[in-house]
Amino acid sequence: MGNTRSSGGLSAAQQAAKFLGVSALAGAVMAGLALPAVGALGLAAKGTVEEFDGIPANLKTPPLSQRTTILDAKGGEIAKVYSRDRAIVKLNDISSYMRQAIVAIEDARFYEHGAVDLKGVLRAVNSNAQDGGVSQGASTLTQQYVKNVFVEEAGDDKEKVAQATRQSIGRKIKELKYAIKVEKELGKKRILENYLNITFFGQQAYGIEAASQRYFSKSAKDLKLEQAALLAGLVQSPSRYDPINAPQSAKARRDTVLRRMAEVKDITPAQAAAAQKKPLGLKVSMPRSGCITAVKGAGFFCDYVRETLLNDPAFGKTAEARAKRWTQGGLTIRTTLDPQAQESVQKSIKKHVYQSDPVATAVTLVEPGTGKVLGMGQSRPYGFGENETQINLSADKSMGGSNYGFQVGSTFKPITAAAAIEQGKKPYQRYSSPYKMKYPSPVTTCKGTWSNDEGATVENENEKEVGPYGMKEATAKSVNTYFVQLISDIGVCPVTQMADKMGAKRADGQEHNQVPSVTLGSEGFSPLTMANAYATFANRGVYCSPVFIESITGPGGKKLKVPQSKCSRAMSEKTADTINTLLRGVVEDGTGKQAGLQSRPSAGKTGTTDERRAAWFVGYTPNMAGAVWVGGPGTTGVKMENITIGGVPHDKVYGADTPGPIWKDAMSGALDGKQAPNFVNVQIKDPNQRKPHDGKKPGDHRPGRDKGNDKGNDKGDNGGQDNPWPDISLPPDLVGGGNGNGGNGNGNGGWNFPR
């Protein structure tokens, strides 16, 4: 019978031995196994055995969270992002000093004992029994590794982390059983490798490689003796021994590690003494994580990649699964970002719009036919400071953009034109297009009809814009009343359906309003949406959904499936070619003349909204499309009159004079050195349009006036003659009548078109 205390109970050592015997009977391989201070804490042996046996034998090791590296299309690094800064390395890529130091200070008998160090346990049992608590631990490196696995699995859940680190007998029992299994399956070298990769070293550094980079800006394989000793000392208490914030405590702890290394004969006393005399020698690299660190202004592109992984079912069936994948990291993501295009975007933005301006700009470039997003930038950088933002002004609300997007103004008109041509309207379709008019009523919609019950009116930009106009001229001049008459003629539904086919979805995710004013760009869209919609024209009528990711390689080199662009025909080739011809006219001699590219064919459209709170230019070549928005980044916007942008004063901001030059410079740089293919041109000629008589002003050639002025003896035209332009839609208040008086050479009556 073993010795007893004076009180009659078993000693702490005897109680530990009793636990060992009972556990062995349970069939576990328990050589060297014991619980610290079992007797002191009063744990019943029978309960311990039952709890021990109830623990699953296999430790499910979660993948270690690591850095994710985001690359551009050429392989250049955009940014590193991580929940925990970690880079996993092999044991052979870790300095031998580091391996020796961590074993010496944390578990000097690591290579001699099993999962549990009996000598260490008995030492801790006696100490804790005397103290009446758990003042000294006896965890081996293997047990510490198991505990860190639980902490890693807990992630950022504070309650789970507390459970994984709580000083309790239950946790120790669980830890011990798993430690036995780990010792059998992994062996000492693998355990040490895993331990050094999982352990927290402070300053957001997880694992030895991240710690080595953080404190010394070097790889773990290059650590010197004194540096390895410093890092090994951090493990016990990263905050207490933080060399950045507590250098004296850190040095004292480092010197303790060096003495311990000498005691276990890893180094000589002379080596330890020499290393103790050296300064800490820090060369700190501060943590740089997240899209805020992205190069070339690609912070918002980077953030869109993050949103893609968090939202696309391709990366997990549930939001929780996708978030876990992103948090665990270890991914290498090659994106579609073209470094040349991105650099050109940023250069153009900085030239034309200052960060401190009262308005902002956002620019997005895409590739027709593939949906690849080539560049994305804005004048308000990614960040938290003054004139910085985390809102991606180029994206929809669901992907980190503004709540409603931005009204697109006249850049929506080509969508109406495409819908009309698809409905059978000719590209020379003419309408009276007065300076000002009431919205026609009623107008068919997808849900019935719309009526102008309030007598709403629409007018053109200036009083000189008076029809009749054909589609080409109306597009070049951006005539509001023309496009209101056009959408009223064909109905709203074909237009909003065409918008959907072209990917022109509202930024807030809501359905299109079924009202004629949509043709004037009354709804909010994002620059990415508009660039991609116009890429449909460039791609001769085939829409391709936008993509940001080329490929993803996971931990261990495993390839992950990534979303592919989905392409579908939105309109016929002939319709797209016709729109391209119309929009070439805009940049050649229309409102977008300032944006036209000199070295290659281009097409596009300007847009300005009510009170000039947003201005746009959206344009393209056959191999690249881009959208530029300028406006107030807040919900109320900024009235862009008497304003200075990028150092240039403006009485009024137009789509042509600010967004246009931004687009021109961004596209020119992005396309430099690339092929310059041509559009397929379409002849747009009105077979019913009369040619002006020689010597006459075009404004004088009107029905009821032409012949009457030619020769005094000729009979004037009959004012009631058939309309020579039968395809012109004429409101009743513009139709005249009466007979021409011939002999005096004056043809009177006819249609009362204002000059």
PDB file of N, CA and C in Angstrom, residues 459-548:
ATOM      1  N   GLU A 459     -37.912  68.195 -72.589  1.00  0.00           N
ATOM      2  CA  GLU A 459     -37.342  69.165 -73.517  1.00  0.00           C
ATOM      3  C   GLU A 459     -35.902  68.800 -73.831  1.00  0.00           C
ATOM      4  N   ASN A 460     -35.389  69.400 -74.900  1.00  0.00           N
ATOM      5  CA  ASN A 460     -34.024  69.138 -75.321  1.00  0.00           C
ATOM      6  C   ASN A 460     -33.045  70.027 -74.562  1.00  0.00           C
ATOM      7  N   GLU A 461     -31.765  69.791 -74.798  1.00  0.00           N
ATOM      8  CA  GLU A 461     -30.730  70.533 -74.081  1.00  0.00           C
ATOM      9  C   GLU A 461     -30.808  72.026 -74.350  1.00  0.00           C
ATOM     10  N   ASN A 462     -31.076  72.401 -75.596  1.00  0.00           N
ATOM     11  CA  ASN A 462     -31.220  73.827 -75.899  1.00  0.00           C
ATOM     12  C   ASN A 462     -32.313  74.029 -76.946  1.00  0.00           C
ATOM     13  N   GLU A 463     -32.755  75.268 -77.072  1.00  0.00           N
ATOM     14  CA  GLU A 463     -33.909  75.581 -77.916  1.00  0.00           C
ATOM     15  C   GLU A 463     -33.631  75.402 -79.402  1.00  0.00           C
ATOM     16  N   LYS A 464     -32.385  75.344 -79.788  1.00  0.00           N
ATOM     17  CA  LYS A 464     -32.047  75.166 -81.200  1.00  0.00           C
ATOM     18  C   LYS A 464     -32.225  73.723 -81.654  1.00  0.00           C
ATOM     19  N   GLU A 465     -32.352  72.807 -80.720  1.00  0.00           N
ATOM     20  CA  GLU A 465     -32.533  71.405 -81.081  1.00  0.00           C
ATOM     21  C   GLU A 465     -34.008  71.172 -81.410  1.00  0.00           C
ATOM     22  N   VAL A 466     -34.321  71.347 -82.687  1.00  0.00           N
ATOM     23  CA  VAL A 466     -35.690  71.222 -83.172  1.00  0.00           C
ATOM     24  C   VAL A 466     -35.688  70.333 -84.412  1.00  0.00           C
ATOM     25  N   GLY A 467     -36.584  69.364 -84.454  1.00  0.00           N
ATOM     26  CA  GLY A 467     -36.628  68.424 -85.563  1.00  0.00           C
ATOM     27  C   GLY A 467     -37.304  68.973 -86.799  1.00  0.00           C
ATOM     28  N   PRO A 468     -37.617  68.089 -87.745  1.00  0.00           N
ATOM     29  CA  PRO A 468     -37.552  66.638 -87.568  1.00  0.00           C
ATOM     30  C   PRO A 468     -36.122  66.094 -87.629  1.00  0.00           C
ATOM     31  N   TYR A 469     -35.887  64.970 -86.904  1.00  0.00           N
ATOM     32  CA  TYR A 469     -34.599  64.297 -86.900  1.00  0.00           C
ATOM     33  C   TYR A 469     -34.777  62.833 -87.264  1.00  0.00           C
ATOM     34  N   GLY A 470     -33.741  62.298 -87.921  1.00  0.00           N
ATOM     35  CA  GLY A 470     -33.623  60.862 -88.084  1.00  0.00           C
ATOM     36  C   GLY A 470     -32.804  60.309 -86.931  1.00  0.00           C
ATOM     37  N   MET A 471     -32.711  58.982 -86.839  1.00  0.00           N
ATOM     38  CA  MET A 471     -32.051  58.348 -85.699  1.00  0.00           C
ATOM     39  C   MET A 471     -30.574  58.709 -85.606  1.00  0.00           C
ATOM     40  N   LYS A 472     -29.888  58.806 -86.748  1.00  0.00           N
ATOM     41  CA  LYS A 472     -28.455  59.088 -86.716  1.00  0.00           C
ATOM     42  C   LYS A 472     -28.179  60.474 -86.142  1.00  0.00           C
ATOM     43  N   GLU A 473     -28.892  61.464 -86.642  1.00  0.00           N
ATOM     44  CA  GLU A 473     -28.676  62.825 -86.175  1.00  0.00           C
ATOM     45  C   GLU A 473     -29.157  62.989 -84.739  1.00  0.00           C
ATOM     46  N   ALA A 474     -30.267  62.344 -84.403  1.00  0.00           N
ATOM     47  CA  ALA A 474     -30.794  62.435 -83.042  1.00  0.00           C
ATOM     48  C   ALA A 474     -29.844  61.802 -82.033  1.00  0.00           C
ATOM     49  N   THR A 475     -29.174  60.733 -82.465  1.00  0.00           N
ATOM     50  CA  THR A 475     -28.202  60.093 -81.578  1.00  0.00           C
ATOM     51  C   THR A 475     -26.967  60.958 -81.421  1.00  0.00           C
ATOM     52  N   ALA A 476     -26.490  61.498 -82.527  1.00  0.00           N
ATOM     53  CA  ALA A 476     -25.295  62.347 -82.470  1.00  0.00           C
ATOM     54  C   ALA A 476     -25.533  63.585 -81.617  1.00  0.00           C
ATOM     55  N   LYS A 477     -26.717  64.178 -81.727  1.00  0.00           N
ATOM     56  CA  LYS A 477     -27.046  65.394 -80.973  1.00  0.00           C
ATOM     57  C   LYS A 477     -27.669  65.082 -79.609  1.00  0.00           C
ATOM     58  N   SER A 478     -27.972  63.798 -79.368  1.00  0.00           N
ATOM     59  CA  SER A 478     -28.587  63.366 -78.110  1.00  0.00           C
ATOM     60  C   SER A 478     -29.898  64.107 -77.858  1.00  0.00           C
ATOM     61  N   VAL A 479     -30.819  63.987 -78.798  1.00  0.00           N
ATOM     62  CA  VAL A 479     -32.081  64.724 -78.752  1.00  0.00           C
ATOM     63  C   VAL A 479     -33.084  63.987 -77.864  1.00  0.00           C
ATOM     64  N   ASN A 480     -33.428  64.579 -76.750  1.00  0.00           N
ATOM     65  CA  ASN A 480     -34.321  63.937 -75.782  1.00  0.00           C
ATOM     66  C   ASN A 480     -35.695  63.624 -76.364  1.00  0.00           C
ATOM     67  N   THR A 481     -36.300  64.626 -77.029  1.00  0.00           N
ATOM     68  CA  THR A 481     -37.671  64.434 -77.501  1.00  0.00           C
ATOM     69  C   THR A 481     -37.753  63.344 -78.566  1.00  0.00           C
ATOM     70  N   TYR A 482     -36.690  63.175 -79.347  1.00  0.00           N
ATOM     71  CA  TYR A 482     -36.677  62.098 -80.338  1.00  0.00           C
ATOM     72  C   TYR A 482     -36.819  60.745 -79.639  1.00  0.00           C
ATOM     73  N   PHE A 483     -35.998  60.521 -78.607  1.00  0.00           N
ATOM     74  CA  PHE A 483     -35.991  59.200 -77.972  1.00  0.00           C
ATOM     75  C   PHE A 483     -37.226  58.966 -77.118  1.00  0.00           C
ATOM     76  N   VAL A 484     -37.848  60.020 -76.632  1.00  0.00           N
ATOM     77  CA  VAL A 484     -39.124  59.857 -75.944  1.00  0.00           C
ATOM     78  C   VAL A 484     -40.194  59.431 -76.943  1.00  0.00           C
ATOM     79  N   GLN A 485     -40.185  60.041 -78.142  1.00  0.00           N
ATOM     80  CA  GLN A 485     -41.139  59.624 -79.166  1.00  0.00           C
ATOM     81  C   GLN A 485     -40.870  58.188 -79.623  1.00  0.00           C
ATOM     82  N   LEU A 486     -39.588  57.825 -79.693  1.00  0.00           N
ATOM     83  CA  LEU A 486     -39.225  56.481 -80.138  1.00  0.00           C
ATOM     84  C   LEU A 486     -39.703  55.426 -79.149  1.00  0.00           C
ATOM     85  N   ILE A 487     -39.435  55.601 -77.851  1.00  0.00           N
ATOM     86  CA  ILE A 487     -39.852  54.593 -76.862  1.00  0.00           C
ATOM     87  C   ILE A 487     -41.368  54.564 -76.729  1.00  0.00           C
ATOM     88  N   SER A 488     -42.013  55.730 -76.918  1.00  0.00           N
ATOM     89  CA  SER A 488     -43.478  55.761 -76.853  1.00  0.00           C
ATOM     90  C   SER A 488     -44.091  55.018 -78.028  1.00  0.00           C
ATOM     91  N   ASP A 489     -43.376  55.011 -79.143  1.00  0.00           N
ATOM     92  CA  ASP A 489     -43.838  54.336 -80.354  1.00  0.00           C
ATOM     93  C   ASP A 489     -43.767  52.815 -80.195  1.00  0.00           C
ATOM     94  N   ILE A 490     -42.628  52.296 -79.708  1.00  0.00           N
ATOM     95  CA  ILE A 490     -42.443  50.841 -79.629  1.00  0.00           C
ATOM     96  C   ILE A 490     -42.880  50.264 -78.289  1.00  0.00           C
ATOM     97  N   GLY A 491     -43.045  51.108 -77.281  1.00  0.00           N
ATOM     98  CA  GLY A 491     -43.409  50.634 -75.951  1.00  0.00           C
ATOM     99  C   GLY A 491     -42.187  50.504 -75.054  1.00  0.00           C
ATOM    100  N   VAL A 492     -42.417  50.563 -73.757  1.00  0.00           N
ATOM    101  CA  VAL A 492     -41.318  50.517 -72.779  1.00  0.00           C
ATOM    102  C   VAL A 492     -40.746  49.110 -72.645  1.00  0.00           C
ATOM    103  N   CYS A 493     -41.609  48.100 -72.750  1.00  0.00           N
ATOM    104  CA  CYS A 493     -41.177  46.732 -72.467  1.00  0.00           C
ATOM    105  C   CYS A 493     -40.013  46.253 -73.337  1.00  0.00           C
ATOM    106  N   PRO A 494     -40.038  46.447 -74.661  1.00  0.00           N
ATOM    107  CA  PRO A 494     -38.897  46.002 -75.464  1.00  0.00           C
ATOM    108  C   PRO A 494     -37.582  46.656 -75.042  1.00  0.00           C
ATOM    109  N   VAL A 495     -37.664  47.883 -74.540  1.00  0.00           N
ATOM    110  CA  VAL A 495     -36.454  48.604 -74.136  1.00  0.00           C
ATOM    111  C   VAL A 495     -35.878  48.018 -72.853  1.00  0.00           C
ATOM    112  N   THR A 496     -36.714  47.817 -71.839  1.00  0.00           N
ATOM    113  CA  THR A 496     -36.197  47.267 -70.586  1.00  0.00           C
ATOM    114  C   THR A 496     -35.767  45.813 -70.759  1.00  0.00           C
ATOM    115  N   GLN A 497     -36.441  45.090 -71.655  1.00  0.00           N
ATOM    116  CA  GLN A 497     -36.013  43.723 -71.938  1.00  0.00           C
ATOM    117  C   GLN A 497     -34.658  43.707 -72.634  1.00  0.00           C
ATOM    118  N   MET A 498     -34.433  44.649 -73.539  1.00  0.00           N
ATOM    119  CA  MET A 498     -33.134  44.755 -74.187  1.00  0.00           C
ATOM    120  C   MET A 498     -32.048  45.099 -73.159  1.00  0.00           C
ATOM    121  N   ALA A 499     -32.367  46.004 -72.239  1.00  0.00           N
ATOM    122  CA  ALA A 499     -31.404  46.345 -71.192  1.00  0.00           C
ATOM    123  C   ALA A 499     -31.006  45.111 -70.397  1.00  0.00           C
ATOM    124  N   ASP A 500     -31.971  44.300 -70.046  1.00  0.00           N
ATOM    125  CA  ASP A 500     -31.675  43.080 -69.292  1.00  0.00           C
ATOM    126  C   ASP A 500     -30.797  42.129 -70.103  1.00  0.00           C
ATOM    127  N   LYS A 501     -31.099  41.990 -71.386  1.00  0.00           N
ATOM    128  CA  LYS A 501     -30.293  41.114 -72.236  1.00  0.00           C
ATOM    129  C   LYS A 501     -28.844  41.583 -72.320  1.00  0.00           C
ATOM    130  N   MET A 502     -28.631  42.891 -72.204  1.00  0.00           N
ATOM    131  CA  MET A 502     -27.292  43.463 -72.283  1.00  0.00           C
ATOM    132  C   MET A 502     -26.623  43.566 -70.917  1.00  0.00           C
ATOM    133  N   GLY A 503     -27.277  43.005 -69.894  1.00  0.00           N
ATOM    134  CA  GLY A 503     -26.702  43.041 -68.558  1.00  0.00           C
ATOM    135  C   GLY A 503     -26.849  44.369 -67.858  1.00  0.00           C
ATOM    136  N   ALA A 504     -27.671  45.265 -68.415  1.00  0.00           N
ATOM    137  CA  ALA A 504     -27.854  46.595 -67.821  1.00  0.00           C
ATOM    138  C   ALA A 504     -28.908  46.521 -66.727  1.00  0.00           C
ATOM    139  N   LYS A 505     -28.512  45.938 -65.603  1.00  0.00           N
ATOM    140  CA  LYS A 505     -29.388  45.819 -64.442  1.00  0.00           C
ATOM    141  C   LYS A 505     -29.173  47.025 -63.525  1.00  0.00           C
ATOM    142  N   ARG A 506     -30.211  47.418 -62.844  1.00  0.00           N
ATOM    143  CA  ARG A 506     -30.106  48.518 -61.901  1.00  0.00           C
ATOM    144  C   ARG A 506     -29.126  48.171 -60.784  1.00  0.00           C
ATOM    145  N   ALA A 507     -28.408  49.176 -60.307  1.00  0.00           N
ATOM    146  CA  ALA A 507     -27.387  48.952 -59.290  1.00  0.00           C
ATOM    147  C   ALA A 507     -27.978  48.505 -57.963  1.00  0.00           C
ATOM    148  N   ASP A 508     -29.225  48.872 -57.703  1.00  0.00           N
ATOM    149  CA  ASP A 508     -29.856  48.476 -56.444  1.00  0.00           C
ATOM    150  C   ASP A 508     -30.525  47.114 -56.527  1.00  0.00           C
ATOM    151  N   GLY A 509     -30.461  46.465 -57.689  1.00  0.00           N
ATOM    152  CA  GLY A 509     -31.020  45.125 -57.847  1.00  0.00           C
ATOM    153  C   GLY A 509     -32.508  45.080 -58.111  1.00  0.00           C
ATOM    154  N   GLN A 510     -33.161  46.241 -58.186  1.00  0.00           N
ATOM    155  CA  GLN A 510     -34.601  46.282 -58.417  1.00  0.00           C
ATOM    156  C   GLN A 510     -34.929  46.166 -59.911  1.00  0.00           C
ATOM    157  N   GLU A 511     -36.206  45.870 -60.211  1.00  0.00           N
ATOM    158  CA  GLU A 511     -36.636  45.796 -61.600  1.00  0.00           C
ATOM    159  C   GLU A 511     -36.703  47.202 -62.210  1.00  0.00           C
ATOM    160  N   HIS A 512     -36.626  47.252 -63.542  1.00  0.00           N
ATOM    161  CA  HIS A 512     -36.715  48.540 -64.231  1.00  0.00           C
ATOM    162  C   HIS A 512     -38.102  49.151 -64.059  1.00  0.00           C
ATOM    163  N   ASN A 513     -38.130  50.461 -63.942  1.00  0.00           N
ATOM    164  CA  ASN A 513     -39.414  51.161 -63.924  1.00  0.00           C
ATOM    165  C   ASN A 513     -40.026  51.122 -65.323  1.00  0.00           C
ATOM    166  N   GLN A 514     -41.306  50.852 -65.398  1.00  0.00           N
ATOM    167  CA  GLN A 514     -41.993  50.769 -66.684  1.00  0.00           C
ATOM    168  C   GLN A 514     -42.575  52.142 -67.050  1.00  0.00           C
ATOM    169  N   VAL A 515     -41.671  53.083 -67.323  1.00  0.00           N
ATOM    170  CA  VAL A 515     -42.062  54.449 -67.686  1.00  0.00           C
ATOM    171  C   VAL A 515     -41.194  54.903 -68.858  1.00  0.00           C
ATOM    172  N   PRO A 516     -41.713  55.773 -69.721  1.00  0.00           N
ATOM    173  CA  PRO A 516     -40.940  56.210 -70.887  1.00  0.00           C
ATOM    174  C   PRO A 516     -39.637  56.928 -70.534  1.00  0.00           C
ATOM    175  N   SER A 517     -39.556  57.541 -69.353  1.00  0.00           N
ATOM    176  CA  SER A 517     -38.353  58.302 -69.001  1.00  0.00           C
ATOM    177  C   SER A 517     -37.118  57.428 -68.816  1.00  0.00           C
ATOM    178  N   VAL A 518     -37.284  56.098 -68.809  1.00  0.00           N
ATOM    179  CA  VAL A 518     -36.094  55.249 -68.698  1.00  0.00           C
ATOM    180  C   VAL A 518     -35.164  55.484 -69.885  1.00  0.00           C
ATOM    181  N   THR A 519     -35.716  55.883 -71.019  1.00  0.00           N
ATOM    182  CA  THR A 519     -34.875  56.107 -72.197  1.00  0.00           C
ATOM    183  C   THR A 519     -33.908  57.268 -71.993  1.00  0.00           C
ATOM    184  N   LEU A 520     -34.226  58.161 -71.050  1.00  0.00           N
ATOM    185  CA  LEU A 520     -33.365  59.305 -70.757  1.00  0.00           C
ATOM    186  C   LEU A 520     -32.376  59.004 -69.639  1.00  0.00           C
ATOM    187  N   GLY A 521     -32.293  57.744 -69.214  1.00  0.00           N
ATOM    188  CA  GLY A 521     -31.312  57.361 -68.200  1.00  0.00           C
ATOM    189  C   GLY A 521     -31.689  57.781 -66.807  1.00  0.00           C
ATOM    190  N   SER A 522     -32.972  57.639 -66.478  1.00  0.00           N
ATOM    191  CA  SER A 522     -33.451  58.075 -65.165  1.00  0.00           C
ATOM    192  C   SER A 522     -33.117  57.088 -64.051  1.00  0.00           C
ATOM    193  N   GLU A 523     -32.690  55.869 -64.393  1.00  0.00           N
ATOM    194  CA  GLU A 523     -32.385  54.863 -63.381  1.00  0.00           C
ATOM    195  C   GLU A 523     -30.887  54.832 -63.081  1.00  0.00           C
ATOM    196  N   GLY A 524     -30.554  54.256 -61.912  1.00  0.00           N
ATOM    197  CA  GLY A 524     -29.164  54.216 -61.469  1.00  0.00           C
ATOM    198  C   GLY A 524     -28.459  52.933 -61.871  1.00  0.00           C
ATOM    199  N   PHE A 525     -27.289  53.081 -62.486  1.00  0.00           N
ATOM    200  CA  PHE A 525     -26.465  51.948 -62.894  1.00  0.00           C
ATOM    201  C   PHE A 525     -25.034  52.179 -62.417  1.00  0.00           C
ATOM    202  N   SER A 526     -24.224  51.143 -62.477  1.00  0.00           N
ATOM    203  CA  SER A 526     -22.816  51.260 -62.109  1.00  0.00           C
ATOM    204  C   SER A 526     -21.960  51.369 -63.368  1.00  0.00           C
ATOM    205  N   PRO A 527     -20.776  51.961 -63.276  1.00  0.00           N
ATOM    206  CA  PRO A 527     -19.865  52.013 -64.429  1.00  0.00           C
ATOM    207  C   PRO A 527     -19.514  50.638 -64.981  1.00  0.00           C
ATOM    208  N   LEU A 528     -19.350  49.642 -64.110  1.00  0.00           N
ATOM    209  CA  LEU A 528     -19.076  48.289 -64.602  1.00  0.00           C
ATOM    210  C   LEU A 528     -20.216  47.798 -65.475  1.00  0.00           C
ATOM    211  N   THR A 529     -21.437  48.011 -65.042  1.00  0.00           N
ATOM    212  CA  THR A 529     -22.608  47.584 -65.811  1.00  0.00           C
ATOM    213  C   THR A 529     -22.650  48.262 -67.171  1.00  0.00           C
ATOM    214  N   MET A 530     -22.412  49.564 -67.199  1.00  0.00           N
ATOM    215  CA  MET A 530     -22.498  50.291 -68.462  1.00  0.00           C
ATOM    216  C   MET A 530     -21.370  49.912 -69.416  1.00  0.00           C
ATOM    217  N   ALA A 531     -20.170  49.736 -68.887  1.00  0.00           N
ATOM    218  CA  ALA A 531     -19.050  49.318 -69.740  1.00  0.00           C
ATOM    219  C   ALA A 531     -19.342  47.963 -70.366  1.00  0.00           C
ATOM    220  N   ASN A 532     -19.888  47.064 -69.575  1.00  0.00           N
ATOM    221  CA  ASN A 532     -20.153  45.720 -70.070  1.00  0.00           C
ATOM    222  C   ASN A 532     -21.329  45.692 -71.041  1.00  0.00           C
ATOM    223  N   ALA A 533     -22.324  46.567 -70.811  1.00  0.00           N
ATOM    224  CA  ALA A 533     -23.453  46.641 -71.739  1.00  0.00           C
ATOM    225  C   ALA A 533     -22.989  47.128 -73.108  1.00  0.00           C
ATOM    226  N   TYR A 534     -22.163  48.165 -73.123  1.00  0.00           N
ATOM    227  CA  TYR A 534     -21.654  48.678 -74.397  1.00  0.00           C
ATOM    228  C   TYR A 534     -20.699  47.694 -75.059  1.00  0.00           C
ATOM    229  N   ALA A 535     -20.054  46.844 -74.266  1.00  0.00           N
ATOM    230  CA  ALA A 535     -19.217  45.795 -74.855  1.00  0.00           C
ATOM    231  C   ALA A 535     -20.056  44.849 -75.701  1.00  0.00           C
ATOM    232  N   THR A 536     -21.344  44.771 -75.417  1.00  0.00           N
ATOM    233  CA  THR A 536     -22.253  43.964 -76.230  1.00  0.00           C
ATOM    234  C   THR A 536     -22.348  44.523 -77.641  1.00  0.00           C
ATOM    235  N   PHE A 537     -22.384  45.850 -77.772  1.00  0.00           N
ATOM    236  CA  PHE A 537     -22.361  46.461 -79.111  1.00  0.00           C
ATOM    237  C   PHE A 537     -21.052  46.118 -79.817  1.00  0.00           C
ATOM    238  N   ALA A 538     -19.941  46.277 -79.088  1.00  0.00           N
ATOM    239  CA  ALA A 538     -18.630  46.003 -79.677  1.00  0.00           C
ATOM    240  C   ALA A 538     -18.505  44.553 -80.110  1.00  0.00           C
ATOM    241  N   ASN A 539     -19.158  43.656 -79.389  1.00  0.00           N
ATOM    242  CA  ASN A 539     -19.100  42.221 -79.673  1.00  0.00           C
ATOM    243  C   ASN A 539     -20.188  41.794 -80.652  1.00  0.00           C
ATOM    244  N   ARG A 540     -20.703  42.774 -81.407  1.00  0.00           N
ATOM    245  CA  ARG A 540     -21.685  42.538 -82.455  1.00  0.00           C
ATOM    246  C   ARG A 540     -22.924  41.816 -81.929  1.00  0.00           C
ATOM    247  N   GLY A 541     -23.394  42.277 -80.756  1.00  0.00           N
ATOM    248  CA  GLY A 541     -24.679  41.826 -80.257  1.00  0.00           C
ATOM    249  C   GLY A 541     -24.666  40.707 -79.250  1.00  0.00           C
ATOM    250  N   VAL A 542     -23.493  40.201 -78.903  1.00  0.00           N
ATOM    251  CA  VAL A 542     -23.412  39.105 -77.930  1.00  0.00           C
ATOM    252  C   VAL A 542     -22.936  39.652 -76.585  1.00  0.00           C
ATOM    253  N   TYR A 543     -23.771  39.459 -75.580  1.00  0.00           N
ATOM    254  CA  TYR A 543     -23.432  39.902 -74.226  1.00  0.00           C
ATOM    255  C   TYR A 543     -22.666  38.812 -73.502  1.00  0.00           C
ATOM    256  N   CYS A 544     -21.604  39.192 -72.776  1.00  0.00           N
ATOM    257  CA  CYS A 544     -20.831  38.265 -71.943  1.00  0.00           C
ATOM    258  C   CYS A 544     -20.742  38.830 -70.532  1.00  0.00           C
ATOM    259  N   SER A 545     -21.153  38.052 -69.563  1.00  0.00           N
ATOM    260  CA  SER A 545     -21.156  38.523 -68.177  1.00  0.00           C
ATOM    261  C   SER A 545     -19.734  38.824 -67.705  1.00  0.00           C
ATOM    262  N   PRO A 546     -19.573  39.808 -66.822  1.00  0.00           N
ATOM    263  CA  PRO A 546     -18.227  40.204 -66.393  1.00  0.00           C
ATOM    264  C   PRO A 546     -17.577  39.165 -65.491  1.00  0.00           C
ATOM    265  N   VAL A 547     -16.281  38.979 -65.655  1.00  0.00           N
ATOM    266  CA  VAL A 547     -15.504  38.076 -64.793  1.00  0.00           C
ATOM    267  C   VAL A 547     -14.232  38.788 -64.349  1.00  0.00           C
ATOM    268  N   PHE A 548     -13.800  38.462 -63.150  1.00  0.00           N
ATOM    269  CA  PHE A 548     -12.606  39.070 -62.565  1.00  0.00           C
ATOM    270  C   PHE A 548     -11.496  38.060 -62.313  1.00  0.00           C
TER     271      PHE A 548
END
